[in-house]
Amino acid sequence: MAAVNRYARLNALLDVLAAEGHVDVDQVARRMQVSSSTIRRDLNHLHDQQLVARTRGGAVATTVNYDLPIRYRTAKHASEKTRIGRAAATLVAPGAIVGLNGGTTTTEVARAIAERSTGGAHEAPITIVTNAINIAGELTVRRHVKLVMTGGVAQPQSFELTGSLAADTLRQVDLDIAIMGVDAFDPQTGAKALDEEEASINRLMAQRAGEVVIVADSSKLEARAFARICAVADVNRLITDRAARPAALKLIRRAGVEVITV
């Protein structure tokens, strides 16, 4: 198991800890084909982030049970999410006001929008309204993108801002399009999130938009989640990958949603 860069190593270390509860420096260094000193530095970094507890010769998982923050999640379906992000970006017209919630797929959407928008003399700037801290961090340096960030309480698992401050911001804006990631998209019950606070803000973002686009890899069409964001009928488009089950896509189309597979 070779991890070629630090991001991949950090994810791999956290996967091992989640599965086994502990890691041994020398053992995992051999598996990843890097030096023991490199693994020690990686574990020290994760320790500083309070994601692991260092031990003599390795590390153990912390006793706190929580989802990993977005920057430390293994990039599952990475290529699919990249394609989905690029497809979503093509729906954004120059000068559009775009809402983006948090998530790995919407992060890819943000990157694709920033790359497509050149900020030329005759191109109206795109405005992006987001409650995602990591997306805002990436777009701040894009001078040709106008960035509006909600206030709110930070959720460490998703990097999303929630609560009344986030809601107050969204109530004061109108969006041309909301491009939203979800934890689950069910043909009967619609778009859902695992966290009710995130679902509440995402629901308001959808309500403030003239068009709602759900970006979700095919695994999300088989998933279940706790809190409802919006009904299928409230969604204009779904962008997913080609591995999605035809039966599920048929039900979604029957509900009036345009389905784009990439």
PDB file of C-alpha atoms in Angstrom:
ATOM      1  CA  MET A   1       0.000   0.000   0.000  1.00  0.00           C
ATOM      2  CA  ALA A   2       1.929   2.995  -1.243  1.00  0.00           C
ATOM      3  CA  ALA A   3       0.771   6.517  -0.372  1.00  0.00           C
ATOM      4  CA  VAL A   4       2.496   8.982  -2.637  1.00  0.00           C
ATOM      5  CA  ASN A   5       1.666  12.246  -0.919  1.00  0.00           C
ATOM      6  CA  ARG A   6       0.922  13.582   2.522  1.00  0.00           C
ATOM      7  CA  TYR A   7      -2.812  13.987   1.982  1.00  0.00           C
ATOM      8  CA  ALA A   8      -3.087  10.338   0.930  1.00  0.00           C
ATOM      9  CA  ARG A   9      -0.926   9.230   3.877  1.00  0.00           C
ATOM     10  CA  LEU A  10      -3.063  11.110   6.396  1.00  0.00           C
ATOM     11  CA  ASN A  11      -6.218   9.543   5.011  1.00  0.00           C
ATOM     12  CA  ALA A  12      -4.590   6.107   4.994  1.00  0.00           C
ATOM     13  CA  LEU A  13      -3.432   6.479   8.601  1.00  0.00           C
ATOM     14  CA  LEU A  14      -6.918   7.463   9.725  1.00  0.00           C
ATOM     15  CA  ASP A  15      -8.410   4.520   7.837  1.00  0.00           C
ATOM     16  CA  VAL A  16      -6.034   2.136   9.622  1.00  0.00           C
ATOM     17  CA  LEU A  17      -6.871   3.694  12.985  1.00  0.00           C
ATOM     18  CA  ALA A  18     -10.592   3.437  12.297  1.00  0.00           C
ATOM     19  CA  ALA A  19     -10.236  -0.245  11.388  1.00  0.00           C
ATOM     20  CA  GLU A  20      -7.636  -1.401  13.903  1.00  0.00           C
ATOM     21  CA  GLY A  21      -7.676   1.190  16.686  1.00  0.00           C
ATOM     22  CA  HIS A  22      -3.913   1.732  16.607  1.00  0.00           C
ATOM     23  CA  VAL A  23      -0.917   2.053  14.264  1.00  0.00           C
ATOM     24  CA  ASP A  24       2.738   1.117  14.665  1.00  0.00           C
ATOM     25  CA  VAL A  25       5.165   3.598  13.102  1.00  0.00           C
ATOM     26  CA  ASP A  26       7.636   1.109  11.654  1.00  0.00           C
ATOM     27  CA  GLN A  27       4.951  -1.263  10.418  1.00  0.00           C
ATOM     28  CA  VAL A  28       2.888   1.371   8.645  1.00  0.00           C
ATOM     29  CA  ALA A  29       6.021   3.005   7.209  1.00  0.00           C
ATOM     30  CA  ARG A  30       6.861  -0.268   5.486  1.00  0.00           C
ATOM     31  CA  ARG A  31       3.318  -0.599   4.167  1.00  0.00           C
ATOM     32  CA  MET A  32       3.346   2.936   2.766  1.00  0.00           C
ATOM     33  CA  GLN A  33       6.937   2.698   1.527  1.00  0.00           C
ATOM     34  CA  VAL A  34       8.086   5.847   3.334  1.00  0.00           C
ATOM     35  CA  SER A  35      10.489   6.496   6.214  1.00  0.00           C
ATOM     36  CA  SER A  36       9.523   6.057   9.860  1.00  0.00           C
ATOM     37  CA  SER A  37      10.344   9.709  10.493  1.00  0.00           C
ATOM     38  CA  THR A  38       7.779  10.702   7.852  1.00  0.00           C
ATOM     39  CA  ILE A  39       5.085   8.673   9.584  1.00  0.00           C
ATOM     40  CA  ARG A  40       6.040  10.178  12.948  1.00  0.00           C
ATOM     41  CA  ARG A  41       5.579  13.678  11.526  1.00  0.00           C
ATOM     42  CA  ASP A  42       2.213  12.679  10.060  1.00  0.00           C
ATOM     43  CA  LEU A  43       1.045  11.228  13.369  1.00  0.00           C
ATOM     44  CA  ASN A  44       2.244  14.307  15.241  1.00  0.00           C
ATOM     45  CA  HIS A  45       0.206  16.446  12.839  1.00  0.00           C
ATOM     46  CA  LEU A  46      -2.911  14.348  13.438  1.00  0.00           C
ATOM     47  CA  HIS A  47      -2.238  14.490  17.173  1.00  0.00           C
ATOM     48  CA  ASP A  48      -2.087  18.297  16.997  1.00  0.00           C
ATOM     49  CA  GLN A  49      -5.479  18.211  15.258  1.00  0.00           C
ATOM     50  CA  GLN A  50      -6.793  16.051  18.144  1.00  0.00           C
ATOM     51  CA  LEU A  51      -7.645  13.243  15.722  1.00  0.00           C
ATOM     52  CA  VAL A  52      -5.278  10.665  17.280  1.00  0.00           C
ATOM     53  CA  ALA A  53      -3.435  10.107  20.549  1.00  0.00           C
ATOM     54  CA  ARG A  54       0.304   9.513  20.220  1.00  0.00           C
ATOM     55  CA  THR A  55       1.880   6.530  21.948  1.00  0.00           C
ATOM     56  CA  ARG A  56       5.418   5.232  22.189  1.00  0.00           C
ATOM     57  CA  GLY A  57       6.084   3.838  18.728  1.00  0.00           C
ATOM     58  CA  GLY A  58       2.766   4.781  17.177  1.00  0.00           C
ATOM     59  CA  ALA A  59      -0.705   6.182  17.854  1.00  0.00           C
ATOM     60  CA  VAL A  60      -4.176   5.079  18.919  1.00  0.00           C
ATOM     61  CA  ALA A  61      -7.599   6.301  17.886  1.00  0.00           C
ATOM     62  CA  THR A  62      -9.186   8.865  20.162  1.00  0.00           C
ATOM     63  CA  THR A  63     -12.126   7.736  22.253  1.00  0.00           C
ATOM     64  CA  VAL A  64     -14.409  10.358  20.718  1.00  0.00           C
ATOM     65  CA  ASN A  65     -16.731   8.865  18.100  1.00  0.00           C
ATOM     66  CA  TYR A  66     -17.354  11.356  15.298  1.00  0.00           C
ATOM     67  CA  ASP A  67     -17.212  11.702  11.534  1.00  0.00           C
ATOM     68  CA  LEU A  68     -13.884  12.863  10.175  1.00  0.00           C
ATOM     69  CA  PRO A  69     -13.711  16.461   8.978  1.00  0.00           C
ATOM     70  CA  ILE A  70     -14.072  16.820   5.233  1.00  0.00           C
ATOM     71  CA  ARG A  71     -10.375  17.482   4.646  1.00  0.00           C
ATOM     72  CA  TYR A  72      -9.508  14.128   6.244  1.00  0.00           C
ATOM     73  CA  ARG A  73     -12.110  11.940   4.592  1.00  0.00           C
ATOM     74  CA  THR A  74     -10.846   9.377   2.131  1.00  0.00           C
ATOM     75  CA  ALA A  75     -11.657  10.673  -1.326  1.00  0.00           C
ATOM     76  CA  LYS A  76     -14.233   8.043  -2.233  1.00  0.00           C
ATOM     77  CA  HIS A  77     -15.580   8.306  -5.767  1.00  0.00           C
ATOM     78  CA  ALA A  78     -13.045  11.080  -6.402  1.00  0.00           C
ATOM     79  CA  SER A  79     -13.059  10.870 -10.192  1.00  0.00           C
ATOM     80  CA  GLU A  80     -16.855  10.786 -10.281  1.00  0.00           C
ATOM     81  CA  LYS A  81     -17.064  13.865  -8.069  1.00  0.00           C
ATOM     82  CA  THR A  82     -14.617  15.721 -10.299  1.00  0.00           C
ATOM     83  CA  ARG A  83     -16.742  14.968 -13.373  1.00  0.00           C
ATOM     84  CA  ILE A  84     -19.909  15.934 -11.534  1.00  0.00           C
ATOM     85  CA  GLY A  85     -18.313  19.212 -10.437  1.00  0.00           C
ATOM     86  CA  ARG A  86     -17.302  20.105 -13.976  1.00  0.00           C
ATOM     87  CA  ALA A  87     -20.750  19.279 -15.321  1.00  0.00           C
ATOM     88  CA  ALA A  88     -22.406  21.446 -12.674  1.00  0.00           C
ATOM     89  CA  ALA A  89     -20.098  24.357 -13.479  1.00  0.00           C
ATOM     90  CA  THR A  90     -21.357  24.407 -17.075  1.00  0.00           C
ATOM     91  CA  LEU A  91     -24.828  25.295 -15.755  1.00  0.00           C
ATOM     92  CA  VAL A  92     -23.539  28.532 -14.211  1.00  0.00           C
ATOM     93  CA  ALA A  93     -23.909  31.512 -16.514  1.00  0.00           C
ATOM     94  CA  PRO A  94     -21.640  34.598 -16.353  1.00  0.00           C
ATOM     95  CA  GLY A  95     -22.925  36.963 -13.683  1.00  0.00           C
ATOM     96  CA  ALA A  96     -24.964  34.276 -11.937  1.00  0.00           C
ATOM     97  CA  ILE A  97     -25.529  34.223  -8.183  1.00  0.00           C
ATOM     98  CA  VAL A  98     -24.773  30.699  -6.994  1.00  0.00           C
ATOM     99  CA  GLY A  99     -25.453  29.038  -3.651  1.00  0.00           C
ATOM    100  CA  LEU A 100     -23.119  26.238  -2.573  1.00  0.00           C
ATOM    101  CA  ASN A 101     -23.420  24.185   0.583  1.00  0.00           C
ATOM    102  CA  GLY A 102     -20.606  22.100   2.058  1.00  0.00           C
ATOM    103  CA  GLY A 103     -19.298  18.721   0.974  1.00  0.00           C
ATOM    104  CA  THR A 104     -16.663  17.019  -1.116  1.00  0.00           C
ATOM    105  CA  THR A 105     -18.728  17.195  -4.307  1.00  0.00           C
ATOM    106  CA  THR A 106     -19.657  20.873  -3.968  1.00  0.00           C
ATOM    107  CA  THR A 107     -15.987  21.602  -3.302  1.00  0.00           C
ATOM    108  CA  GLU A 108     -15.294  20.175  -6.754  1.00  0.00           C
ATOM    109  CA  VAL A 109     -18.110  22.337  -8.135  1.00  0.00           C
ATOM    110  CA  ALA A 110     -16.531  25.448  -6.603  1.00  0.00           C
ATOM    111  CA  ARG A 111     -13.145  24.621  -8.110  1.00  0.00           C
ATOM    112  CA  ALA A 112     -14.657  24.027 -11.529  1.00  0.00           C
ATOM    113  CA  ILE A 113     -16.622  27.283 -11.424  1.00  0.00           C
ATOM    114  CA  ALA A 114     -13.488  29.202 -10.444  1.00  0.00           C
ATOM    115  CA  GLU A 115     -11.535  27.630 -13.305  1.00  0.00           C
ATOM    116  CA  ARG A 116     -14.238  28.352 -15.885  1.00  0.00           C
ATOM    117  CA  SER A 117     -14.744  31.939 -14.753  1.00  0.00           C
ATOM    118  CA  THR A 118     -11.817  33.927 -16.132  1.00  0.00           C
ATOM    119  CA  GLY A 119     -12.827  37.383 -15.005  1.00  0.00           C
ATOM    120  CA  GLY A 120     -12.326  38.826 -18.481  1.00  0.00           C
ATOM    121  CA  ALA A 121     -13.157  42.431 -19.271  1.00  0.00           C
ATOM    122  CA  HIS A 122     -16.474  41.496 -20.888  1.00  0.00           C
ATOM    123  CA  GLU A 123     -17.471  38.747 -18.474  1.00  0.00           C
ATOM    124  CA  ALA A 124     -19.778  39.548 -15.580  1.00  0.00           C
ATOM    125  CA  PRO A 125     -18.358  38.199 -12.305  1.00  0.00           C
ATOM    126  CA  ILE A 126     -19.992  35.204 -10.686  1.00  0.00           C
ATOM    127  CA  THR A 127     -21.205  35.603  -7.099  1.00  0.00           C
ATOM    128  CA  ILE A 128     -20.959  32.562  -4.858  1.00  0.00           C
ATOM    129  CA  VAL A 129     -22.867  32.435  -1.586  1.00  0.00           C
ATOM    130  CA  THR A 130     -21.707  29.625   0.677  1.00  0.00           C
ATOM    131  CA  ASN A 131     -21.882  28.423   4.252  1.00  0.00           C
ATOM    132  CA  ALA A 132     -18.854  26.146   3.754  1.00  0.00           C
ATOM    133  CA  ILE A 133     -15.649  27.346   5.388  1.00  0.00           C
ATOM    134  CA  ASN A 134     -13.345  25.280   3.179  1.00  0.00           C
ATOM    135  CA  ILE A 135     -15.002  26.476  -0.038  1.00  0.00           C
ATOM    136  CA  ALA A 136     -14.757  30.076   1.112  1.00  0.00           C
ATOM    137  CA  GLY A 137     -11.078  29.552   1.903  1.00  0.00           C
ATOM    138  CA  GLU A 138     -10.381  28.351  -1.627  1.00  0.00           C
ATOM    139  CA  LEU A 139     -12.408  31.056  -3.361  1.00  0.00           C
ATOM    140  CA  THR A 140     -11.112  33.997  -1.332  1.00  0.00           C
ATOM    141  CA  VAL A 141      -8.017  34.188  -3.535  1.00  0.00           C
ATOM    142  CA  ARG A 142     -10.079  34.093  -6.753  1.00  0.00           C
ATOM    143  CA  ARG A 143     -10.408  37.788  -7.452  1.00  0.00           C
ATOM    144  CA  HIS A 144     -12.765  37.227 -10.384  1.00  0.00           C
ATOM    145  CA  VAL A 145     -15.311  35.526  -8.098  1.00  0.00           C
ATOM    146  CA  LYS A 146     -17.375  37.581  -5.672  1.00  0.00           C
ATOM    147  CA  LEU A 147     -17.619  35.587  -2.454  1.00  0.00           C
ATOM    148  CA  VAL A 148     -20.377  35.954   0.116  1.00  0.00           C
ATOM    149  CA  MET A 149     -20.094  33.835   3.232  1.00  0.00           C
ATOM    150  CA  THR A 150     -22.851  33.288   5.759  1.00  0.00           C
ATOM    151  CA  GLY A 151     -22.258  33.632   9.446  1.00  0.00           C
ATOM    152  CA  GLY A 152     -23.115  30.839  11.816  1.00  0.00           C
ATOM    153  CA  VAL A 153     -21.795  28.114  14.076  1.00  0.00           C
ATOM    154  CA  ALA A 154     -19.094  25.923  12.521  1.00  0.00           C
ATOM    155  CA  GLN A 155     -19.769  22.202  12.218  1.00  0.00           C
ATOM    156  CA  PRO A 156     -16.399  20.412  12.582  1.00  0.00           C
ATOM    157  CA  GLN A 157     -17.492  17.369  10.580  1.00  0.00           C
ATOM    158  CA  SER A 158     -18.559  19.206   7.414  1.00  0.00           C
ATOM    159  CA  PHE A 159     -17.015  22.695   7.801  1.00  0.00           C
ATOM    160  CA  GLU A 160     -20.524  24.126   7.292  1.00  0.00           C
ATOM    161  CA  LEU A 161     -21.879  27.119   9.181  1.00  0.00           C
ATOM    162  CA  THR A 162     -25.343  26.622  10.641  1.00  0.00           C
ATOM    163  CA  GLY A 163     -27.788  28.302  12.995  1.00  0.00           C
ATOM    164  CA  SER A 164     -29.659  31.600  13.061  1.00  0.00           C
ATOM    165  CA  LEU A 165     -26.768  33.719  11.772  1.00  0.00           C
ATOM    166  CA  ALA A 166     -26.457  31.558   8.658  1.00  0.00           C
ATOM    167  CA  ALA A 167     -30.217  31.639   8.178  1.00  0.00           C
ATOM    168  CA  ASP A 168     -30.345  35.437   8.539  1.00  0.00           C
ATOM    169  CA  THR A 169     -27.802  35.842   5.745  1.00  0.00           C
ATOM    170  CA  LEU A 170     -29.637  33.522   3.360  1.00  0.00           C
ATOM    171  CA  ARG A 171     -32.977  35.244   3.994  1.00  0.00           C
ATOM    172  CA  GLN A 172     -31.480  38.484   2.688  1.00  0.00           C
ATOM    173  CA  VAL A 173     -30.294  37.138  -0.678  1.00  0.00           C
ATOM    174  CA  ASP A 174     -31.827  35.713  -3.837  1.00  0.00           C
ATOM    175  CA  LEU A 175     -29.932  33.008  -5.716  1.00  0.00           C
ATOM    176  CA  ASP A 176     -30.155  32.206  -9.399  1.00  0.00           C
ATOM    177  CA  ILE A 177     -29.109  28.623  -8.739  1.00  0.00           C
ATOM    178  CA  ALA A 178     -28.318  26.498  -5.694  1.00  0.00           C
ATOM    179  CA  ILE A 179     -25.940  23.614  -6.339  1.00  0.00           C
ATOM    180  CA  MET A 180     -26.140  21.326  -3.367  1.00  0.00           C
ATOM    181  CA  GLY A 181     -24.428  18.214  -2.117  1.00  0.00           C
ATOM    182  CA  VAL A 182     -26.435  15.757  -0.019  1.00  0.00           C
ATOM    183  CA  ASP A 183     -25.856  12.710   2.152  1.00  0.00           C
ATOM    184  CA  ALA A 184     -28.727  10.892   0.460  1.00  0.00           C
ATOM    185  CA  PHE A 185     -31.124  11.446  -2.425  1.00  0.00           C
ATOM    186  CA  ASP A 186     -34.118   9.156  -2.326  1.00  0.00           C
ATOM    187  CA  PRO A 187     -36.527   8.881  -5.285  1.00  0.00           C
ATOM    188  CA  GLN A 188     -39.485   9.013  -2.894  1.00  0.00           C
ATOM    189  CA  THR A 189     -38.443  11.269  -0.019  1.00  0.00           C
ATOM    190  CA  GLY A 190     -35.959  13.604  -1.695  1.00  0.00           C
ATOM    191  CA  ALA A 191     -32.688  15.190  -0.604  1.00  0.00           C
ATOM    192  CA  LYS A 192     -31.436  14.515   2.916  1.00  0.00           C
ATOM    193  CA  ALA A 193     -28.561  15.280   5.284  1.00  0.00           C
ATOM    194  CA  LEU A 194     -27.242  13.404   8.290  1.00  0.00           C
ATOM    195  CA  ASP A 195     -27.374  16.487  10.524  1.00  0.00           C
ATOM    196  CA  GLU A 196     -30.627  18.355  11.165  1.00  0.00           C
ATOM    197  CA  GLU A 197     -28.899  21.746  11.575  1.00  0.00           C
ATOM    198  CA  GLU A 198     -27.167  21.397   8.223  1.00  0.00           C
ATOM    199  CA  ALA A 199     -30.413  20.214   6.636  1.00  0.00           C
ATOM    200  CA  SER A 200     -32.211  23.308   7.900  1.00  0.00           C
ATOM    201  CA  ILE A 201     -29.712  25.711   6.309  1.00  0.00           C
ATOM    202  CA  ASN A 202     -29.550  23.682   3.116  1.00  0.00           C
ATOM    203  CA  ARG A 203     -33.341  23.727   2.909  1.00  0.00           C
ATOM    204  CA  LEU A 204     -33.372  27.516   3.206  1.00  0.00           C
ATOM    205  CA  MET A 205     -30.671  27.807   0.527  1.00  0.00           C
ATOM    206  CA  ALA A 206     -32.842  25.752  -1.819  1.00  0.00           C
ATOM    207  CA  GLN A 207     -35.867  27.928  -1.054  1.00  0.00           C
ATOM    208  CA  ARG A 208     -33.926  31.103  -1.932  1.00  0.00           C
ATOM    209  CA  ALA A 209     -32.900  29.767  -5.356  1.00  0.00           C
ATOM    210  CA  GLY A 210     -34.606  29.987  -8.717  1.00  0.00           C
ATOM    211  CA  GLU A 211     -33.163  26.591  -9.632  1.00  0.00           C
ATOM    212  CA  VAL A 212     -32.020  23.703  -7.452  1.00  0.00           C
ATOM    213  CA  VAL A 213     -29.363  21.283  -8.674  1.00  0.00           C
ATOM    214  CA  ILE A 214     -28.379  18.254  -6.596  1.00  0.00           C
ATOM    215  CA  VAL A 215     -24.858  16.925  -7.152  1.00  0.00           C
ATOM    216  CA  ALA A 216     -24.476  13.395  -5.806  1.00  0.00           C
ATOM    217  CA  ASP A 217     -22.404  10.406  -6.800  1.00  0.00           C
ATOM    218  CA  SER A 218     -24.320   7.166  -7.331  1.00  0.00           C
ATOM    219  CA  SER A 219     -23.647   5.883  -3.807  1.00  0.00           C
ATOM    220  CA  LYS A 220     -25.856   8.674  -2.430  1.00  0.00           C
ATOM    221  CA  LEU A 221     -28.840   7.305  -4.364  1.00  0.00           C
ATOM    222  CA  GLU A 222     -28.596   4.105  -2.312  1.00  0.00           C
ATOM    223  CA  ALA A 223     -28.015   5.866   1.028  1.00  0.00           C
ATOM    224  CA  ARG A 224     -30.283   6.831   3.898  1.00  0.00           C
ATOM    225  CA  ALA A 225     -30.043   9.958   6.039  1.00  0.00           C
ATOM    226  CA  PHE A 226     -31.897  11.457   8.973  1.00  0.00           C
ATOM    227  CA  ALA A 227     -32.972  14.996   8.077  1.00  0.00           C
ATOM    228  CA  ARG A 228     -34.907  16.169   5.040  1.00  0.00           C
ATOM    229  CA  ILE A 229     -33.628  19.054   2.918  1.00  0.00           C
ATOM    230  CA  CYS A 230     -36.258  19.177   0.200  1.00  0.00           C
ATOM    231  CA  ALA A 231     -38.664  16.997  -1.758  1.00  0.00           C
ATOM    232  CA  VAL A 232     -37.820  15.490  -5.128  1.00  0.00           C
ATOM    233  CA  ALA A 233     -40.387  17.830  -6.703  1.00  0.00           C
ATOM    234  CA  ASP A 234     -38.382  20.838  -5.474  1.00  0.00           C
ATOM    235  CA  VAL A 235     -35.284  19.729  -7.422  1.00  0.00           C
ATOM    236  CA  ASN A 236     -34.769  20.823 -11.029  1.00  0.00           C
ATOM    237  CA  ARG A 237     -31.721  18.738 -11.887  1.00  0.00           C
ATOM    238  CA  LEU A 238     -29.694  15.849 -10.509  1.00  0.00           C
ATOM    239  CA  ILE A 239     -26.106  15.349 -11.658  1.00  0.00           C
ATOM    240  CA  THR A 240     -24.724  11.924 -10.840  1.00  0.00           C
ATOM    241  CA  ASP A 241     -22.380   9.312 -12.302  1.00  0.00           C
ATOM    242  CA  ARG A 242     -23.086   6.498 -14.742  1.00  0.00           C
ATOM    243  CA  ALA A 243     -23.009   3.824 -12.036  1.00  0.00           C
ATOM    244  CA  ALA A 244     -26.398   4.976 -10.729  1.00  0.00           C
ATOM    245  CA  ARG A 245     -29.099   2.299 -10.873  1.00  0.00           C
ATOM    246  CA  PRO A 246     -31.411   2.840 -13.877  1.00  0.00           C
ATOM    247  CA  ALA A 247     -34.466   2.012 -11.757  1.00  0.00           C
ATOM    248  CA  ALA A 248     -33.675   4.803  -9.297  1.00  0.00           C
ATOM    249  CA  LEU A 249     -33.010   7.294 -12.094  1.00  0.00           C
ATOM    250  CA  LYS A 250     -36.306   6.343 -13.742  1.00  0.00           C
ATOM    251  CA  LEU A 251     -38.217   7.181 -10.561  1.00  0.00           C
ATOM    252  CA  ILE A 252     -36.381  10.485 -10.212  1.00  0.00           C
ATOM    253  CA  ARG A 253     -37.124  11.452 -13.824  1.00  0.00           C
ATOM    254  CA  ARG A 254     -40.771  10.474 -13.313  1.00  0.00           C
ATOM    255  CA  ALA A 255     -40.894  13.054 -10.507  1.00  0.00           C
ATOM    256  CA  GLY A 256     -39.977  15.749 -13.047  1.00  0.00           C
ATOM    257  CA  VAL A 257     -36.255  16.021 -12.307  1.00  0.00           C
ATOM    258  CA  GLU A 258     -33.820  16.320 -15.209  1.00  0.00           C
ATOM    259  CA  VAL A 259     -31.079  13.730 -14.679  1.00  0.00           C
ATOM    260  CA  ILE A 260     -27.565  14.279 -16.024  1.00  0.00           C
ATOM    261  CA  THR A 261     -25.116  11.372 -15.811  1.00  0.00           C
ATOM    262  CA  VAL A 262     -21.390  11.894 -16.325  1.00  0.00           C
TER     263      VAL A 262
END
